[in-house]
Amino acid sequence: MSSPGASFVSSSLSRTSPRRTPKSQFTYKHLAQLKSYSTTTPLRVIAHVDLDAFYAQCETVRLGLDPSKPLAVQQWQGLIAINYPARAYGLSRHVTSTEAMKVCPELILQHVATWKEGDEKWAYHDEAFKHIATHKVSLDPYRKESRRILKCIKEALPEKEQRVEKASIDEVFMDLGAQVHGVLMERYPDLRGPSPYDDPSEYLPRPPTTVLDWAADAVVGTGEEDGEDIDPDWDDVCMVIASEIVRDVRKHIFEQLGYTCSAGVSRNKMLAKLGSAHKKPNAQTIVRHRAVHHFLSEFKFTKIRMLGGKLGDEVVAMFGTDTVKELLEQPLEQLKKLGDDTGSWLYSTIRGEDNSEVNPRTQIKSMLSAKSFRPAINSFEQGVRWLRIFVADIFSRCVEEGVLENKRRPRTINLHHRQGSQTRSRQSPIPQGKPLSEAMLFDLAKNLLAQVVVDGRAWPCINLSLSVGGFEDGITNNKGIGGFLVRGEEAKAMLSSGRLGMGSSEPPTKKRKREKGNIQSFFGARDGQRKDFDAARAVLKAHRESTREDEDEDRDMEDGDESDAFEPLPQDDTYPSIRIARPSTPPPNRQDAIDDPYRATTPPSAQPPIIPNIPPSHQHPQNIPPADPPPPYKPPLHQETLDTFFCPRCNAHLPWLEKAEHEDFHFAMDLSKEMRQEEKNGGASTSSGAGAGTSRRKTPVGQKPGRGRGRPPGGGGGSGSAKGQAKLAFGRQV
Ligand code: TTP
Ligand code: CA
Ligand code: CA
């Protein structure tokens, strides 16, 4: 099918056109469109680059090993990446590590890095495969390499003429239109002038060459005897230039970082991707216009994007074939049996049409951290321990996304819980008016798990996953929001020293370690489902109180409208407090009520009223922005209800679904008031501010230590607890 090293090629788009025509098949307009990355110009050139045996190469490079030695990356007992020397032994992802060693005794097996509970960071552990029950895989090392490679690719391209889309951890698409256009203008000055008669639909002159040098590329043939007899046109010239660029990019990656990759070059993303997989490793494949038909007919359509799953199965069942060749025989009307749109899409896809653009937005939309449990986990305590790891994992990735500098920030947090075949999902908005911290995410995550537990039938759980989504660019020019932030390097330094994070006055890692013991002592006294249920309810109560505290803080901010004033966080015995500026404008969560794009989808009259003094998590769930669902399973859609109940204490109508939770909320508030009353009467041993660490740890569940300023939930005067302590009061015991 391919003709590597072809040095004489000729072309025209039309198979019926004469062998030599004075004019090109392409117009001045087509050429101009190339420069502006048009998705419809027939001169379009797209490349897809995919790293060879990516994780395996990461390990080879990291360990400084000889790349010709067989190596596989192990995850528990399975293999997830196998380098090409190991593939020569017939090894694939389907064999276990034990079987692989039998087939290839000299195989180097490297286990992926893992997070071990209580550890500050992931690490490469000896015999990690034995710890499936207590460790979680970390892909951080590969993500890091992925970022270095992306940077390297961008360096190899002209800054102003690059359009690169990161397609996965080891793949990118590049629209080479602008760069190729620039090279054409340099090499073929005749193309530079305006079109004759200033008419862009005029045809271009033909290329002044009948010979193109494809170097060592795999050039896919046409499958026809006279397929190469037609002279090259500008589409072929564009492909040659693109293949030179891609060769340079691959060379740069290898020279700078030591990785080999394969590439496909063609007129669109679909063909470029199929091309990059065509010849591996360390090769590049060119699929010219004239070769598309032949190239695709050799494929099973189930290899094409979107046709690998259910839709592909449906097509196979309906037409009794899985080959493109046979499906090409079906007229459009027949394909439309799948539905008009799907039929039309399929008809053009198997003919090599794909107008999707290369999207340079390399930013991610969501982050997921998950774990399947074998054996299943059976308690809230165990679940919370895993949540710690998930949160640490996600937060470190958030930091790399620039959350500390407010470059980007997630809006929602989602928990998915699987018990047997049942998946439960809970979602909550992430408060936007304060710096994102690991402690904040952990608090939210724990609360979501507690909701699942309190709903019942949570155990045994075989899979837990936590994700944050709805990433948005930070509003960096808003002085009010900016005032909350500790910026750039300062913030990172604080993070590494453990000083950053509202609601937490000690490093999350330290907390993790200490809390592990406390979890055990807290749960040790009672047993069975009851203790699990109680623990979850207690978390819900503590969370509600702390959310309420935050609401109070927000009000404080609005009231005390001093700009550039500083308010110290509660101090810890070990770590100095950080100072956070108070905003002079309303905090962003208030702003959101006006600007939230998701609200725009619901007419204002249909929205339930915002009820003052009720934490946001208790108010109309309709306004929670949807997040990207994590890959393994689809979360059910968020339930909405219009049924309400009247709460005489709030003097407000609230959704029925939240009745029980709402009553709990009042219960917690009452409890908290009672305890504060006891404190006032001299019974409590807590104190606020610096040096309160020890006594805080003694605070019973549900009880909040007092604070010097602020107001109790529900407004009014009196004493409350300092910000963050409400969370810590329980957090330190769980
Ligand atoms: P791939 O690009 O699909 O495979 P690869 O890079 O290992 O090999 P190839 O040379 O054929 O491109 O996946 C990239 C990485 O993603 C891979 O190195 C490991 C990981 N991966 C998994 O962990 N599980 C999987 O099932 C697949 C397909 C990939
Ligand atoms: Ca790959
Ligand atoms: Ca890949």
PDB file of N, CA, C and O in Angstrom, residues 87-143:
ATOM      1  N   ARG A  87       7.821  -5.732  21.855  1.00  0.00           N
ATOM      2  CA  ARG A  87       6.738  -6.188  20.967  1.00  0.00           C
ATOM      3  C   ARG A  87       7.263  -7.237  19.988  1.00  0.00           C
ATOM      4  O   ARG A  87       6.500  -8.076  19.497  1.00  0.00           O
ATOM      5  N   ALA A  88       8.574  -7.188  19.720  1.00  0.00           N
ATOM      6  CA  ALA A  88       9.161  -8.185  18.809  1.00  0.00           C
ATOM      7  C   ALA A  88       9.006  -9.600  19.380  1.00  0.00           C
ATOM      8  O   ALA A  88       9.058 -10.579  18.637  1.00  0.00           O
ATOM      9  N   TYR A  89       8.809  -9.701  20.683  1.00  0.00           N
ATOM     10  CA  TYR A  89       8.587 -11.019  21.315  1.00  0.00           C
ATOM     11  C   TYR A  89       7.101 -11.384  21.294  1.00  0.00           C
ATOM     12  O   TYR A  89       6.697 -12.362  21.901  1.00  0.00           O
ATOM     13  N   GLY A  90       6.326 -10.574  20.696  1.00  0.00           N
ATOM     14  CA  GLY A  90       4.888 -10.859  20.626  1.00  0.00           C
ATOM     15  C   GLY A  90       4.135 -10.371  21.855  1.00  0.00           C
ATOM     16  O   GLY A  90       2.969 -10.714  22.045  1.00  0.00           O
ATOM     17  N   LEU A  91       4.797  -9.569  22.684  1.00  0.00           N
ATOM     18  CA  LEU A  91       4.108  -9.085  23.899  1.00  0.00           C
ATOM     19  C   LEU A  91       3.109  -7.981  23.556  1.00  0.00           C
ATOM     20  O   LEU A  91       3.364  -7.141  22.696  1.00  0.00           O
ATOM     21  N   SER A  92       1.995  -8.011  24.240  1.00  0.00           N
ATOM     22  CA  SER A  92       0.986  -6.971  24.030  1.00  0.00           C
ATOM     23  C   SER A  92       0.329  -6.649  25.370  1.00  0.00           C
ATOM     24  O   SER A  92       0.635  -7.278  26.386  1.00  0.00           O
ATOM     25  N   ARG A  93      -0.600  -5.705  25.349  1.00  0.00           N
ATOM     26  CA  ARG A  93      -1.282  -5.314  26.584  1.00  0.00           C
ATOM     27  C   ARG A  93      -2.113  -6.441  27.172  1.00  0.00           C
ATOM     28  O   ARG A  93      -2.579  -6.345  28.288  1.00  0.00           O
ATOM     29  N   HIS A  94      -2.331  -7.481  26.411  1.00  0.00           N
ATOM     30  CA  HIS A  94      -3.225  -8.540  26.896  1.00  0.00           C
ATOM     31  C   HIS A  94      -2.539  -9.574  27.786  1.00  0.00           C
ATOM     32  O   HIS A  94      -3.203 -10.420  28.368  1.00  0.00           O
ATOM     33  N   VAL A  95      -1.222  -9.514  27.873  1.00  0.00           N
ATOM     34  CA  VAL A  95      -0.563 -10.535  28.704  1.00  0.00           C
ATOM     35  C   VAL A  95      -0.279  -9.975  30.097  1.00  0.00           C
ATOM     36  O   VAL A  95      -0.150  -8.760  30.280  1.00  0.00           O
ATOM     37  N   THR A  96      -0.173 -10.873  31.053  1.00  0.00           N
ATOM     38  CA  THR A  96       0.153 -10.426  32.414  1.00  0.00           C
ATOM     39  C   THR A  96       1.672 -10.296  32.533  1.00  0.00           C
ATOM     40  O   THR A  96       2.417 -10.807  31.692  1.00  0.00           O
ATOM     41  N   SER A  97       2.109  -9.647  33.613  1.00  0.00           N
ATOM     42  CA  SER A  97       3.548  -9.470  33.790  1.00  0.00           C
ATOM     43  C   SER A  97       4.240 -10.835  33.945  1.00  0.00           C
ATOM     44  O   SER A  97       5.355 -11.035  33.451  1.00  0.00           O
ATOM     45  N   THR A  98       3.572 -11.768  34.600  1.00  0.00           N
ATOM     46  CA  THR A  98       4.172 -13.097  34.792  1.00  0.00           C
ATOM     47  C   THR A  98       4.325 -13.813  33.449  1.00  0.00           C
ATOM     48  O   THR A  98       5.402 -14.365  33.151  1.00  0.00           O
ATOM     49  N   GLU A  99       3.287 -13.762  32.647  1.00  0.00           N
ATOM     50  CA  GLU A  99       3.374 -14.394  31.319  1.00  0.00           C
ATOM     51  C   GLU A  99       4.459 -13.725  30.479  1.00  0.00           C
ATOM     52  O   GLU A  99       5.222 -14.390  29.782  1.00  0.00           O
ATOM     53  N   ALA A 100       4.540 -12.403  30.573  1.00  0.00           N
ATOM     54  CA  ALA A 100       5.522 -11.668  29.769  1.00  0.00           C
ATOM     55  C   ALA A 100       6.946 -12.091  30.126  1.00  0.00           C
ATOM     56  O   ALA A 100       7.790 -12.258  29.241  1.00  0.00           O
ATOM     57  N   MET A 101       7.197 -12.277  31.425  1.00  0.00           N
ATOM     58  CA  MET A 101       8.554 -12.670  31.851  1.00  0.00           C
ATOM     59  C   MET A 101       8.904 -14.063  31.341  1.00  0.00           C
ATOM     60  O   MET A 101      10.069 -14.360  31.090  1.00  0.00           O
ATOM     61  N   LYS A 102       7.899 -14.900  31.208  1.00  0.00           N
ATOM     62  CA  LYS A 102       8.158 -16.245  30.680  1.00  0.00           C
ATOM     63  C   LYS A 102       8.560 -16.166  29.209  1.00  0.00           C
ATOM     64  O   LYS A 102       9.494 -16.820  28.766  1.00  0.00           O
ATOM     65  N   VAL A 103       7.845 -15.303  28.473  1.00  0.00           N
ATOM     66  CA  VAL A 103       8.122 -15.178  27.036  1.00  0.00           C
ATOM     67  C   VAL A 103       9.451 -14.463  26.799  1.00  0.00           C
ATOM     68  O   VAL A 103      10.197 -14.791  25.877  1.00  0.00           O
ATOM     69  N   CYS A 104       9.743 -13.483  27.628  1.00  0.00           N
ATOM     70  CA  CYS A 104      10.939 -12.661  27.414  1.00  0.00           C
ATOM     71  C   CYS A 104      11.621 -12.421  28.763  1.00  0.00           C
ATOM     72  O   CYS A 104      11.394 -11.410  29.422  1.00  0.00           O
ATOM     73  N   PRO A 105      12.485 -13.367  29.184  1.00  0.00           N
ATOM     74  CA  PRO A 105      13.074 -13.271  30.522  1.00  0.00           C
ATOM     75  C   PRO A 105      13.913 -12.008  30.735  1.00  0.00           C
ATOM     76  O   PRO A 105      14.072 -11.559  31.871  1.00  0.00           O
ATOM     77  N   GLU A 106      14.432 -11.436  29.662  1.00  0.00           N
ATOM     78  CA  GLU A 106      15.254 -10.226  29.858  1.00  0.00           C
ATOM     79  C   GLU A 106      14.414  -8.942  29.872  1.00  0.00           C
ATOM     80  O   GLU A 106      14.954  -7.828  29.930  1.00  0.00           O
ATOM     81  N   LEU A 107      13.101  -9.114  29.827  1.00  0.00           N
ATOM     82  CA  LEU A 107      12.202  -7.945  29.826  1.00  0.00           C
ATOM     83  C   LEU A 107      12.418  -7.087  31.082  1.00  0.00           C
ATOM     84  O   LEU A 107      12.450  -7.600  32.196  1.00  0.00           O
ATOM     85  N   ILE A 108      12.551  -5.788  30.867  1.00  0.00           N
ATOM     86  CA  ILE A 108      12.619  -4.871  32.012  1.00  0.00           C
ATOM     87  C   ILE A 108      11.181  -4.460  32.330  1.00  0.00           C
ATOM     88  O   ILE A 108      10.491  -3.900  31.470  1.00  0.00           O
ATOM     89  N   LEU A 109      10.756  -4.775  33.543  1.00  0.00           N
ATOM     90  CA  LEU A 109       9.396  -4.417  33.948  1.00  0.00           C
ATOM     91  C   LEU A 109       9.470  -3.253  34.929  1.00  0.00           C
ATOM     92  O   LEU A 109      10.122  -3.345  35.962  1.00  0.00           O
ATOM     93  N   GLN A 110       8.842  -2.167  34.569  1.00  0.00           N
ATOM     94  CA  GLN A 110       8.835  -1.016  35.475  1.00  0.00           C
ATOM     95  C   GLN A 110       7.398  -0.712  35.864  1.00  0.00           C
ATOM     96  O   GLN A 110       6.553  -0.472  34.994  1.00  0.00           O
ATOM     97  N   HIS A 111       7.144  -0.747  37.154  1.00  0.00           N
ATOM     98  CA  HIS A 111       5.783  -0.445  37.607  1.00  0.00           C
ATOM     99  C   HIS A 111       5.548   1.058  37.584  1.00  0.00           C
ATOM    100  O   HIS A 111       6.462   1.837  37.831  1.00  0.00           O
ATOM    101  N   VAL A 112       4.313   1.469  37.297  1.00  0.00           N
ATOM    102  CA  VAL A 112       3.986   2.900  37.321  1.00  0.00           C
ATOM    103  C   VAL A 112       4.144   3.444  38.746  1.00  0.00           C
ATOM    104  O   VAL A 112       4.071   2.705  39.720  1.00  0.00           O
ATOM    105  N   ALA A 113       4.320   4.747  38.828  1.00  0.00           N
ATOM    106  CA  ALA A 113       4.423   5.396  40.138  1.00  0.00           C
ATOM    107  C   ALA A 113       3.066   5.284  40.850  1.00  0.00           C
ATOM    108  O   ALA A 113       2.022   5.187  40.196  1.00  0.00           O
ATOM    109  N   THR A 114       3.109   5.278  42.160  1.00  0.00           N
ATOM    110  CA  THR A 114       1.849   5.190  42.911  1.00  0.00           C
ATOM    111  C   THR A 114       1.833   6.173  44.085  1.00  0.00           C
ATOM    112  O   THR A 114       2.875   6.572  44.598  1.00  0.00           O
ATOM    113  N   TRP A 115       0.628   6.515  44.476  1.00  0.00           N
ATOM    114  CA  TRP A 115       0.407   7.283  45.696  1.00  0.00           C
ATOM    115  C   TRP A 115       0.165   6.285  46.819  1.00  0.00           C
ATOM    116  O   TRP A 115      -0.677   5.409  46.673  1.00  0.00           O
ATOM    117  N   LYS A 116       0.857   6.500  47.885  1.00  0.00           N
ATOM    118  CA  LYS A 116       0.591   5.677  49.052  1.00  0.00           C
ATOM    119  C   LYS A 116      -0.017   6.599  50.095  1.00  0.00           C
ATOM    120  O   LYS A 116       0.466   7.716  50.288  1.00  0.00           O
ATOM    121  N   GLU A 117      -1.064   6.137  50.746  1.00  0.00           N
ATOM    122  CA  GLU A 117      -1.745   7.017  51.673  1.00  0.00           C
ATOM    123  C   GLU A 117      -0.801   7.557  52.733  1.00  0.00           C
ATOM    124  O   GLU A 117       0.030   6.820  53.277  1.00  0.00           O
ATOM    125  N   GLY A 118      -0.908   8.849  52.983  1.00  0.00           N
ATOM    126  CA  GLY A 118      -0.063   9.469  53.989  1.00  0.00           C
ATOM    127  C   GLY A 118       1.202  10.056  53.397  1.00  0.00           C
ATOM    128  O   GLY A 118       1.843  10.896  53.997  1.00  0.00           O
ATOM    129  N   ASP A 119       1.575   9.618  52.200  1.00  0.00           N
ATOM    130  CA  ASP A 119       2.773  10.171  51.579  1.00  0.00           C
ATOM    131  C   ASP A 119       2.471  11.525  50.971  1.00  0.00           C
ATOM    132  O   ASP A 119       1.357  11.809  50.550  1.00  0.00           O
ATOM    133  N   GLU A 120       3.533  12.307  50.933  1.00  0.00           N
ATOM    134  CA  GLU A 120       3.378  13.668  50.443  1.00  0.00           C
ATOM    135  C   GLU A 120       3.158  13.700  48.940  1.00  0.00           C
ATOM    136  O   GLU A 120       2.505  14.577  48.401  1.00  0.00           O
ATOM    137  N   LYS A 121       3.733  12.735  48.264  1.00  0.00           N
ATOM    138  CA  LYS A 121       3.721  12.758  46.803  1.00  0.00           C
ATOM    139  C   LYS A 121       3.730  11.327  46.289  1.00  0.00           C
ATOM    140  O   LYS A 121       4.067  10.408  47.037  1.00  0.00           O
ATOM    141  N   TRP A 122       3.406  11.161  45.036  1.00  0.00           N
ATOM    142  CA  TRP A 122       3.547   9.836  44.435  1.00  0.00           C
ATOM    143  C   TRP A 122       5.032   9.471  44.392  1.00  0.00           C
ATOM    144  O   TRP A 122       5.901  10.348  44.461  1.00  0.00           O
ATOM    145  N   ALA A 123       5.316   8.192  44.239  1.00  0.00           N
ATOM    146  CA  ALA A 123       6.716   7.758  44.148  1.00  0.00           C
ATOM    147  C   ALA A 123       6.775   6.440  43.400  1.00  0.00           C
ATOM    148  O   ALA A 123       5.757   5.764  43.221  1.00  0.00           O
ATOM    149  N   TYR A 124       7.960   6.102  42.951  1.00  0.00           N
ATOM    150  CA  TYR A 124       8.151   4.769  42.372  1.00  0.00           C
ATOM    151  C   TYR A 124       8.482   3.833  43.533  1.00  0.00           C
ATOM    152  O   TYR A 124       9.531   3.971  44.153  1.00  0.00           O
ATOM    153  N   HIS A 125       7.577   2.913  43.839  1.00  0.00           N
ATOM    154  CA  HIS A 125       7.755   2.016  44.976  1.00  0.00           C
ATOM    155  C   HIS A 125       8.217   0.648  44.505  1.00  0.00           C
ATOM    156  O   HIS A 125       7.734   0.145  43.485  1.00  0.00           O
ATOM    157  N   ASP A 126       9.120   0.054  45.259  1.00  0.00           N
ATOM    158  CA  ASP A 126       9.507  -1.323  44.970  1.00  0.00           C
ATOM    159  C   ASP A 126       8.300  -2.222  45.182  1.00  0.00           C
ATOM    160  O   ASP A 126       7.546  -2.037  46.140  1.00  0.00           O
ATOM    161  N   GLU A 127       8.168  -3.158  44.318  1.00  0.00           N
ATOM    162  CA  GLU A 127       7.094  -4.147  44.425  1.00  0.00           C
ATOM    163  C   GLU A 127       5.720  -3.496  44.582  1.00  0.00           C
ATOM    164  O   GLU A 127       4.858  -3.984  45.321  1.00  0.00           O
ATOM    165  N   ALA A 128       5.547  -2.401  43.879  1.00  0.00           N
ATOM    166  CA  ALA A 128       4.263  -1.674  43.973  1.00  0.00           C
ATOM    167  C   ALA A 128       3.102  -2.572  43.572  1.00  0.00           C
ATOM    168  O   ALA A 128       1.982  -2.412  44.074  1.00  0.00           O
ATOM    169  N   PHE A 129       3.354  -3.523  42.671  1.00  0.00           N
ATOM    170  CA  PHE A 129       2.259  -4.383  42.187  1.00  0.00           C
ATOM    171  C   PHE A 129       1.589  -5.160  43.314  1.00  0.00           C
ATOM    172  O   PHE A 129       0.463  -5.633  43.166  1.00  0.00           O
ATOM    173  N   LYS A 130       2.273  -5.268  44.455  1.00  0.00           N
ATOM    174  CA  LYS A 130       1.670  -5.998  45.586  1.00  0.00           C
ATOM    175  C   LYS A 130       0.673  -5.136  46.364  1.00  0.00           C
ATOM    176  O   LYS A 130       0.000  -5.615  47.259  1.00  0.00           O
ATOM    177  N   HIS A 131       0.652  -3.850  46.056  1.00  0.00           N
ATOM    178  CA  HIS A 131      -0.106  -2.936  46.926  1.00  0.00           C
ATOM    179  C   HIS A 131      -1.359  -2.365  46.288  1.00  0.00           C
ATOM    180  O   HIS A 131      -1.732  -1.220  46.548  1.00  0.00           O
ATOM    181  N   ILE A 132      -1.984  -3.177  45.467  1.00  0.00           N
ATOM    182  CA  ILE A 132      -3.176  -2.673  44.767  1.00  0.00           C
ATOM    183  C   ILE A 132      -4.256  -2.180  45.743  1.00  0.00           C
ATOM    184  O   ILE A 132      -4.985  -1.244  45.459  1.00  0.00           O
ATOM    185  N   ALA A 133      -4.296  -2.802  46.935  1.00  0.00           N
ATOM    186  CA  ALA A 133      -5.353  -2.424  47.881  1.00  0.00           C
ATOM    187  C   ALA A 133      -5.068  -1.098  48.581  1.00  0.00           C
ATOM    188  O   ALA A 133      -5.977  -0.424  49.051  1.00  0.00           O
ATOM    189  N   THR A 134      -3.794  -0.716  48.643  1.00  0.00           N
ATOM    190  CA  THR A 134      -3.474   0.478  49.436  1.00  0.00           C
ATOM    191  C   THR A 134      -2.832   1.603  48.625  1.00  0.00           C
ATOM    192  O   THR A 134      -2.630   2.694  49.144  1.00  0.00           O
ATOM    193  N   HIS A 135      -2.475   1.331  47.385  1.00  0.00           N
ATOM    194  CA  HIS A 135      -1.861   2.379  46.564  1.00  0.00           C
ATOM    195  C   HIS A 135      -2.786   2.761  45.414  1.00  0.00           C
ATOM    196  O   HIS A 135      -3.625   1.974  44.992  1.00  0.00           O
ATOM    197  N   LYS A 136      -2.528   3.941  44.892  1.00  0.00           N
ATOM    198  CA  LYS A 136      -3.268   4.379  43.710  1.00  0.00           C
ATOM    199  C   LYS A 136      -2.261   4.821  42.652  1.00  0.00           C
ATOM    200  O   LYS A 136      -1.267   5.477  42.960  1.00  0.00           O
ATOM    201  N   VAL A 137      -2.548   4.465  41.406  1.00  0.00           N
ATOM    202  CA  VAL A 137      -1.632   4.797  40.316  1.00  0.00           C
ATOM    203  C   VAL A 137      -1.524   6.309  40.137  1.00  0.00           C
ATOM    204  O   VAL A 137      -2.510   7.025  40.248  1.00  0.00           O
ATOM    205  N   SER A 138      -0.316   6.790  39.858  1.00  0.00           N
ATOM    206  CA  SER A 138      -0.152   8.199  39.499  1.00  0.00           C
ATOM    207  C   SER A 138       0.401   8.301  38.079  1.00  0.00           C
ATOM    208  O   SER A 138       1.429   7.698  37.772  1.00  0.00           O
ATOM    209  N   LEU A 139      -0.265   9.075  37.271  1.00  0.00           N
ATOM    210  CA  LEU A 139       0.227   9.281  35.905  1.00  0.00           C
ATOM    211  C   LEU A 139       1.007  10.593  35.794  1.00  0.00           C
ATOM    212  O   LEU A 139       1.376  11.012  34.699  1.00  0.00           O
ATOM    213  N   ASP A 140       1.254  11.215  36.928  1.00  0.00           N
ATOM    214  CA  ASP A 140       1.957  12.500  36.922  1.00  0.00           C
ATOM    215  C   ASP A 140       3.263  12.488  36.129  1.00  0.00           C
ATOM    216  O   ASP A 140       3.536  13.424  35.384  1.00  0.00           O
ATOM    217  N   PRO A 141       4.109  11.452  36.292  1.00  0.00           N
ATOM    218  CA  PRO A 141       5.371  11.482  35.540  1.00  0.00           C
ATOM    219  C   PRO A 141       5.143  11.552  34.031  1.00  0.00           C
ATOM    220  O   PRO A 141       5.899  12.211  33.320  1.00  0.00           O
ATOM    221  N   TYR A 142       4.088  10.901  33.561  1.00  0.00           N
ATOM    222  CA  TYR A 142       3.829  10.898  32.117  1.00  0.00           C
ATOM    223  C   TYR A 142       3.205  12.212  31.665  1.00  0.00           C
ATOM    224  O   TYR A 142       3.463  12.688  30.563  1.00  0.00           O
ATOM    225  N   ARG A 143       2.390  12.785  32.546  1.00  0.00           N
ATOM    226  CA  ARG A 143       1.821  14.091  32.212  1.00  0.00           C
ATOM    227  C   ARG A 143       2.923  15.135  32.096  1.00  0.00           C
ATOM    228  O   ARG A 143       2.904  16.004  31.241  1.00  0.00           O
TER     229      ARG A 143
END
